[in-house]
Amino acid sequence: MIELHDVTKRVGTVTHIKPTSLKLEAGHFNVLLGATGAGKTSLIKLMAGLDPMASGRILMDGEDVTRLNTQKRRISLVHQFFVNYPHMSVFENIASPLRVAGLSESEVQGRVEEAADLLQLRPMLNRKPNELSGGQQQRTALARAIAKDSRAVFLDEPLANLDYKLREELREQLPELFADRGAVVVYATSEPEEALMLGGYTGLMDDGVVTQFGRTSEIYRHPSNLTSARVFSDPPINAAEVTKAGEEATLQTGVRWTLDGAAASLPDGTYTVALRPHRVLPTRMSERDVELHGQVLVTELSGSDSSAHFRLGDVDWVSLSSGVHPYEVGEDHAFFMDPKHCRYFGADGTRVA
Amino acid sequence: MRTENQKAWFFVLPVLFLVAFNALLPMMTVVNYSVQETFGNNQFFWQGLDWFEQILRSERFQAALGRQFLFTAIILAIEVPLGIIIALSMPRKGFWVPVCLVLMALPMLIPWNVVGAMWNIFALPKIGMLGYFMNDVLGINYDMTQDPLAAWITIIVMDVWHWTSLVVLLCYAGLVSIPDAYYQAAKIDGATPWSLHPTSQDEDSLDHRRSSQVHGQLQHLY
């Protein structure tokens, strides 16, 4: 288990990590999800001891490692870039941390071969990293992390530089590879989809702070604030200002619908309504659906999905639907949303309903 | 196919010409003198390799040659490890990088004949700063003009001062050209900055166990 207590990082006068407290446990993936620059790598480097903290404490399995240097933290780290020692064979690369730890030759041999088998590197053990493909190089780096007896394994966007096919393949393998190893696995990614696929727990990061942490499926369905909802949505979540009066909600453009449940009992005033793109569809699905009319700005076709960006008042909305829809850029198109999927956020961004 | 064109060598000809007249041809007169004997009046007698034989058989020459090898061995034994240690402890980024580099480069910027003159005055007893400090402040009897041991120590210290920077700068250039990611990887593997990897393969098993514990960063960095 890794515990962070009010950890911060500053470089000069710039704050990279605002006070952050987290509890990351072994046995499942801990995903850090956030856009580039949100602080995922910074946080990982603090946990790895590669960068100095401005304040706070870090505990690993109950031991205070705040003042411990990287060498003594017993951790592994796999980067987005394939980092292998270029002058050593694949075998020696995987064996490197084991040799430093002073393991006997037979133990080293055994561990390296075990890791190589898991990652299908057996035939390449005698080659140099630059004779390998990108996927094989990254598998070598992963094998090094697996062979080592670590308390924590940090995977910093390890699949970002691999092609699509390899990515899917490795992503499927990863949870198996690290299962039952007893190490805390921290996985940084900028893709919401990847977090959902890896499951486990997810911490959403934005601007140097963890905005929400919890079971991945749980925080996907129940974002506690608008920032978390934004971070955990691709394409971006639709968010617009809405005025609540009595049991009625009204968008700036005059579109209105009747509120029920928790939203109905909110005090009257202005809120932000947020709705995921796949809840805004080009066809009416039920009686309750509210019609939104907007001018189509951009359309995208990704395999079996169609998305349309349309303008409603002064806000751009996105609709994501399965199937191929022939949108015309510039045309006025009707879209439909079911108010029961709407989430409401207060002025400070906290979820209220 | 690429066509071969070696005409560029003609551009080297002027340099060859200049060097020939400047250095090679004048040096030939020295070679000529080395196999002749003269008593003046521009009269020369053929002597063959006699001078060379005499020198090589001379005990004074042999002793001097031996001292030269000893001197070289001592300064290399000091300067190479010292240079590597300094290069490893120098910062790789930030304000102190240029400060360190300039300080390191300073001794090397001084022409070698000035180094001798400077240290000569510096080390003279009574007059030189070092001489005065050793004799009159610390009370250590130090006179490099009379005492061979003092002279030896002085020239070794002087050489270390003058040339360690070269080792430092060469090593430092190598170290900074290694991307940060490798240093991080080595740290994560558990390697300490000072650990060295032995290059010999024929060590006994006990030694091997210890050496694999100290195997580390430098080995990664080479």
mmCIF file with all atom_site columns, C-alpha atoms in Angstrom, chain B residues 34-146:
data_model
loop_
_atom_site.group_PDB
_atom_site.id
_atom_site.type_symbol
_atom_site.label_atom_id
_atom_site.label_alt_id
_atom_site.label_comp_id
_atom_site.label_asym_id
_atom_site.label_entity_id
_atom_site.label_seq_id
_atom_site.pdbx_PDB_ins_code
_atom_site.Cartn_x
_atom_site.Cartn_y
_atom_site.Cartn_z
_atom_site.occupancy
_atom_site.B_iso_or_equiv
_atom_site.pdbx_formal_charge
_atom_site.auth_seq_id
_atom_site.auth_comp_id
_atom_site.auth_asym_id
_atom_site.auth_atom_id
_atom_site.pdbx_PDB_model_num
ATOM 1   C CA . SER B 1 34  ? 72.761 13.022 -34.267 1.00 0.00 ? 34  SER B CA 1
ATOM 2   C CA . VAL B 1 35  ? 74.956 10.738 -36.339 1.00 0.00 ? 35  VAL B CA 1
ATOM 3   C CA . GLN B 1 36  ? 77.972 13.119 -36.601 1.00 0.00 ? 36  GLN B CA 1
ATOM 4   C CA . GLU B 1 37  ? 80.651 14.496 -34.368 1.00 0.00 ? 37  GLU B CA 1
ATOM 5   C CA . THR B 1 38  ? 82.231 17.945 -34.736 1.00 0.00 ? 38  THR B CA 1
ATOM 6   C CA . PHE B 1 39  ? 84.942 20.002 -33.089 1.00 0.00 ? 39  PHE B CA 1
ATOM 7   C CA . GLY B 1 40  ? 83.825 23.238 -34.720 1.00 0.00 ? 40  GLY B CA 1
ATOM 8   C CA . ASN B 1 41  ? 84.977 24.881 -37.920 1.00 0.00 ? 41  ASN B CA 1
ATOM 9   C CA . ASN B 1 42  ? 82.081 23.209 -39.651 1.00 0.00 ? 42  ASN B CA 1
ATOM 10  C CA . GLN B 1 43  ? 84.062 19.978 -39.809 1.00 0.00 ? 43  GLN B CA 1
ATOM 11  C CA . PHE B 1 44  ? 82.032 16.838 -39.252 1.00 0.00 ? 44  PHE B CA 1
ATOM 12  C CA . PHE B 1 45  ? 83.022 13.217 -38.663 1.00 0.00 ? 45  PHE B CA 1
ATOM 13  C CA . TRP B 1 46  ? 80.706 10.284 -39.183 1.00 0.00 ? 46  TRP B CA 1
ATOM 14  C CA . GLN B 1 47  ? 79.759 8.735  -35.815 1.00 0.00 ? 47  GLN B CA 1
ATOM 15  C CA . GLY B 1 48  ? 76.940 6.320  -36.729 1.00 0.00 ? 48  GLY B CA 1
ATOM 16  C CA . LEU B 1 49  ? 74.648 5.251  -33.883 1.00 0.00 ? 49  LEU B CA 1
ATOM 17  C CA . ASP B 1 50  ? 77.342 5.723  -31.204 1.00 0.00 ? 50  ASP B CA 1
ATOM 18  C CA . TRP B 1 51  ? 75.583 8.607  -29.464 1.00 0.00 ? 51  TRP B CA 1
ATOM 19  C CA . PHE B 1 52  ? 72.380 6.614  -29.213 1.00 0.00 ? 52  PHE B CA 1
ATOM 20  C CA . GLU B 1 53  ? 74.181 3.579  -27.807 1.00 0.00 ? 53  GLU B CA 1
ATOM 21  C CA . GLN B 1 54  ? 75.943 5.704  -25.213 1.00 0.00 ? 54  GLN B CA 1
ATOM 22  C CA . ILE B 1 55  ? 72.751 7.326  -24.091 1.00 0.00 ? 55  ILE B CA 1
ATOM 23  C CA . LEU B 1 56  ? 70.846 4.067  -23.805 1.00 0.00 ? 56  LEU B CA 1
ATOM 24  C CA . ARG B 1 57  ? 73.699 2.556  -21.764 1.00 0.00 ? 57  ARG B CA 1
ATOM 25  C CA . SER B 1 58  ? 73.995 5.592  -19.494 1.00 0.00 ? 58  SER B CA 1
ATOM 26  C CA . GLU B 1 59  ? 72.866 4.912  -15.945 1.00 0.00 ? 59  GLU B CA 1
ATOM 27  C CA . ARG B 1 60  ? 71.759 8.497  -15.469 1.00 0.00 ? 60  ARG B CA 1
ATOM 28  C CA . PHE B 1 61  ? 69.532 8.261  -18.537 1.00 0.00 ? 61  PHE B CA 1
ATOM 29  C CA . GLN B 1 62  ? 68.061 4.948  -17.440 1.00 0.00 ? 62  GLN B CA 1
ATOM 30  C CA . ALA B 1 63  ? 67.352 6.302  -13.966 1.00 0.00 ? 63  ALA B CA 1
ATOM 31  C CA . ALA B 1 64  ? 65.685 9.374  -15.456 1.00 0.00 ? 64  ALA B CA 1
ATOM 32  C CA . LEU B 1 65  ? 63.579 7.217  -17.762 1.00 0.00 ? 65  LEU B CA 1
ATOM 33  C CA . GLY B 1 66  ? 62.531 5.097  -14.800 1.00 0.00 ? 66  GLY B CA 1
ATOM 34  C CA . ARG B 1 67  ? 61.561 8.185  -12.826 1.00 0.00 ? 67  ARG B CA 1
ATOM 35  C CA . GLN B 1 68  ? 59.588 9.388  -15.830 1.00 0.00 ? 68  GLN B CA 1
ATOM 36  C CA . PHE B 1 69  ? 57.567 6.169  -15.911 1.00 0.00 ? 69  PHE B CA 1
ATOM 37  C CA . LEU B 1 70  ? 57.063 6.351  -12.160 1.00 0.00 ? 70  LEU B CA 1
ATOM 38  C CA . PHE B 1 71  ? 55.893 9.942  -12.434 1.00 0.00 ? 71  PHE B CA 1
ATOM 39  C CA . THR B 1 72  ? 53.458 9.093  -15.241 1.00 0.00 ? 72  THR B CA 1
ATOM 40  C CA . ALA B 1 73  ? 52.081 6.130  -13.308 1.00 0.00 ? 73  ALA B CA 1
ATOM 41  C CA . ILE B 1 74  ? 51.587 8.200  -10.160 1.00 0.00 ? 74  ILE B CA 1
ATOM 42  C CA . ILE B 1 75  ? 49.819 11.112 -11.824 1.00 0.00 ? 75  ILE B CA 1
ATOM 43  C CA . LEU B 1 76  ? 47.573 8.811  -13.892 1.00 0.00 ? 76  LEU B CA 1
ATOM 44  C CA . ALA B 1 77  ? 46.683 6.831  -10.783 1.00 0.00 ? 77  ALA B CA 1
ATOM 45  C CA . ILE B 1 78  ? 45.638 10.081 -9.134  1.00 0.00 ? 78  ILE B CA 1
ATOM 46  C CA . GLU B 1 79  ? 44.130 12.046 -12.013 1.00 0.00 ? 79  GLU B CA 1
ATOM 47  C CA . VAL B 1 80  ? 41.938 9.422  -13.666 1.00 0.00 ? 80  VAL B CA 1
ATOM 48  C CA . PRO B 1 81  ? 39.972 8.325  -10.571 1.00 0.00 ? 81  PRO B CA 1
ATOM 49  C CA . LEU B 1 82  ? 39.926 11.859 -9.177  1.00 0.00 ? 82  LEU B CA 1
ATOM 50  C CA . GLY B 1 83  ? 38.648 13.215 -12.502 1.00 0.00 ? 83  GLY B CA 1
ATOM 51  C CA . ILE B 1 84  ? 35.872 10.614 -12.670 1.00 0.00 ? 84  ILE B CA 1
ATOM 52  C CA . ILE B 1 85  ? 34.838 11.296 -9.074  1.00 0.00 ? 85  ILE B CA 1
ATOM 53  C CA . ILE B 1 86  ? 34.699 15.048 -9.665  1.00 0.00 ? 86  ILE B CA 1
ATOM 54  C CA . ALA B 1 87  ? 32.790 14.620 -12.937 1.00 0.00 ? 87  ALA B CA 1
ATOM 55  C CA . LEU B 1 88  ? 30.248 12.371 -11.201 1.00 0.00 ? 88  LEU B CA 1
ATOM 56  C CA . SER B 1 89  ? 29.693 14.855 -8.400  1.00 0.00 ? 89  SER B CA 1
ATOM 57  C CA . MET B 1 90  ? 29.280 17.871 -10.662 1.00 0.00 ? 90  MET B CA 1
ATOM 58  C CA . PRO B 1 91  ? 25.705 19.124 -11.147 1.00 0.00 ? 91  PRO B CA 1
ATOM 59  C CA . ARG B 1 92  ? 24.137 18.281 -14.481 1.00 0.00 ? 92  ARG B CA 1
ATOM 60  C CA . LYS B 1 93  ? 21.801 21.255 -14.635 1.00 0.00 ? 93  LYS B CA 1
ATOM 61  C CA . GLY B 1 94  ? 21.212 24.599 -12.992 1.00 0.00 ? 94  GLY B CA 1
ATOM 62  C CA . PHE B 1 95  ? 23.173 27.652 -11.964 1.00 0.00 ? 95  PHE B CA 1
ATOM 63  C CA . TRP B 1 96  ? 26.284 25.795 -10.791 1.00 0.00 ? 96  TRP B CA 1
ATOM 64  C CA . VAL B 1 97  ? 26.996 24.066 -14.103 1.00 0.00 ? 97  VAL B CA 1
ATOM 65  C CA . PRO B 1 98  ? 28.774 26.999 -15.813 1.00 0.00 ? 98  PRO B CA 1
ATOM 66  C CA . VAL B 1 99  ? 30.520 27.914 -12.542 1.00 0.00 ? 99  VAL B CA 1
ATOM 67  C CA . CYS B 1 100 ? 31.955 24.416 -12.231 1.00 0.00 ? 100 CYS B CA 1
ATOM 68  C CA . LEU B 1 101 ? 32.893 24.231 -15.897 1.00 0.00 ? 101 LEU B CA 1
ATOM 69  C CA . VAL B 1 102 ? 34.770 27.538 -15.822 1.00 0.00 ? 102 VAL B CA 1
ATOM 70  C CA . LEU B 1 103 ? 36.565 26.616 -12.594 1.00 0.00 ? 103 LEU B CA 1
ATOM 71  C CA . MET B 1 104 ? 37.527 23.292 -14.141 1.00 0.00 ? 104 MET B CA 1
ATOM 72  C CA . ALA B 1 105 ? 38.738 24.865 -17.371 1.00 0.00 ? 105 ALA B CA 1
ATOM 73  C CA . LEU B 1 106 ? 40.876 27.547 -15.668 1.00 0.00 ? 106 LEU B CA 1
ATOM 74  C CA . PRO B 1 107 ? 43.999 25.462 -14.936 1.00 0.00 ? 107 PRO B CA 1
ATOM 75  C CA . MET B 1 108 ? 43.983 24.118 -18.479 1.00 0.00 ? 108 MET B CA 1
ATOM 76  C CA . LEU B 1 109 ? 43.829 27.598 -19.980 1.00 0.00 ? 109 LEU B CA 1
ATOM 77  C CA . ILE B 1 110 ? 47.234 28.427 -18.509 1.00 0.00 ? 110 ILE B CA 1
ATOM 78  C CA . PRO B 1 111 ? 50.070 27.612 -20.972 1.00 0.00 ? 111 PRO B CA 1
ATOM 79  C CA . TRP B 1 112 ? 52.205 24.771 -19.693 1.00 0.00 ? 112 TRP B CA 1
ATOM 80  C CA . ASN B 1 113 ? 55.438 26.786 -19.585 1.00 0.00 ? 113 ASN B CA 1
ATOM 81  C CA . VAL B 1 114 ? 53.675 29.386 -17.425 1.00 0.00 ? 114 VAL B CA 1
ATOM 82  C CA . VAL B 1 115 ? 52.432 26.601 -15.148 1.00 0.00 ? 115 VAL B CA 1
ATOM 83  C CA . GLY B 1 116 ? 56.061 25.737 -14.320 1.00 0.00 ? 116 GLY B CA 1
ATOM 84  C CA . ALA B 1 117 ? 57.121 29.338 -13.756 1.00 0.00 ? 117 ALA B CA 1
ATOM 85  C CA . MET B 1 118 ? 54.043 30.034 -11.663 1.00 0.00 ? 118 MET B CA 1
ATOM 86  C CA . TRP B 1 119 ? 54.473 26.988 -9.438  1.00 0.00 ? 119 TRP B CA 1
ATOM 87  C CA . ASN B 1 120 ? 58.198 27.659 -9.111  1.00 0.00 ? 120 ASN B CA 1
ATOM 88  C CA . ILE B 1 121 ? 57.575 31.055 -7.553  1.00 0.00 ? 121 ILE B CA 1
ATOM 89  C CA . PHE B 1 122 ? 54.507 29.799 -5.675  1.00 0.00 ? 122 PHE B CA 1
ATOM 90  C CA . ALA B 1 123 ? 56.504 26.992 -4.038  1.00 0.00 ? 123 ALA B CA 1
ATOM 91  C CA . LEU B 1 124 ? 59.754 28.857 -3.231  1.00 0.00 ? 124 LEU B CA 1
ATOM 92  C CA . PRO B 1 125 ? 60.426 28.897 0.514   1.00 0.00 ? 125 PRO B CA 1
ATOM 93  C CA . LYS B 1 126 ? 60.137 32.382 2.117   1.00 0.00 ? 126 LYS B CA 1
ATOM 94  C CA . ILE B 1 127 ? 59.073 34.018 -1.169  1.00 0.00 ? 127 ILE B CA 1
ATOM 95  C CA . GLY B 1 128 ? 56.269 31.839 -2.518  1.00 0.00 ? 128 GLY B CA 1
ATOM 96  C CA . MET B 1 129 ? 52.874 31.673 -0.902  1.00 0.00 ? 129 MET B CA 1
ATOM 97  C CA . LEU B 1 130 ? 52.974 27.880 -0.600  1.00 0.00 ? 130 LEU B CA 1
ATOM 98  C CA . GLY B 1 131 ? 56.593 27.894 0.585   1.00 0.00 ? 131 GLY B CA 1
ATOM 99  C CA . TYR B 1 132 ? 55.923 30.528 3.221   1.00 0.00 ? 132 TYR B CA 1
ATOM 100 C CA . PHE B 1 133 ? 52.735 28.845 4.386   1.00 0.00 ? 133 PHE B CA 1
ATOM 101 C CA . MET B 1 134 ? 54.367 25.427 4.744   1.00 0.00 ? 134 MET B CA 1
ATOM 102 C CA . ASN B 1 135 ? 57.530 26.611 6.520   1.00 0.00 ? 135 ASN B CA 1
ATOM 103 C CA . ASP B 1 136 ? 56.402 29.595 8.534   1.00 0.00 ? 136 ASP B CA 1
ATOM 104 C CA . VAL B 1 137 ? 52.757 28.915 9.264   1.00 0.00 ? 137 VAL B CA 1
ATOM 105 C CA . LEU B 1 138 ? 52.497 25.147 9.441   1.00 0.00 ? 138 LEU B CA 1
ATOM 106 C CA . GLY B 1 139 ? 56.119 24.720 10.535  1.00 0.00 ? 139 GLY B CA 1
ATOM 107 C CA . ILE B 1 140 ? 56.744 21.889 8.041   1.00 0.00 ? 140 ILE B CA 1
ATOM 108 C CA . ASN B 1 141 ? 60.207 21.887 6.577   1.00 0.00 ? 141 ASN B CA 1
ATOM 109 C CA . TYR B 1 142 ? 59.543 22.252 2.878   1.00 0.00 ? 142 TYR B CA 1
ATOM 110 C CA . ASP B 1 143 ? 62.115 23.267 0.276   1.00 0.00 ? 143 ASP B CA 1
ATOM 111 C CA . MET B 1 144 ? 61.554 21.923 -3.176  1.00 0.00 ? 144 MET B CA 1
ATOM 112 C CA . THR B 1 145 ? 64.798 23.464 -4.435  1.00 0.00 ? 145 THR B CA 1
ATOM 113 C CA . GLN B 1 146 ? 66.939 21.298 -2.108  1.00 0.00 ? 146 GLN B CA 1
#
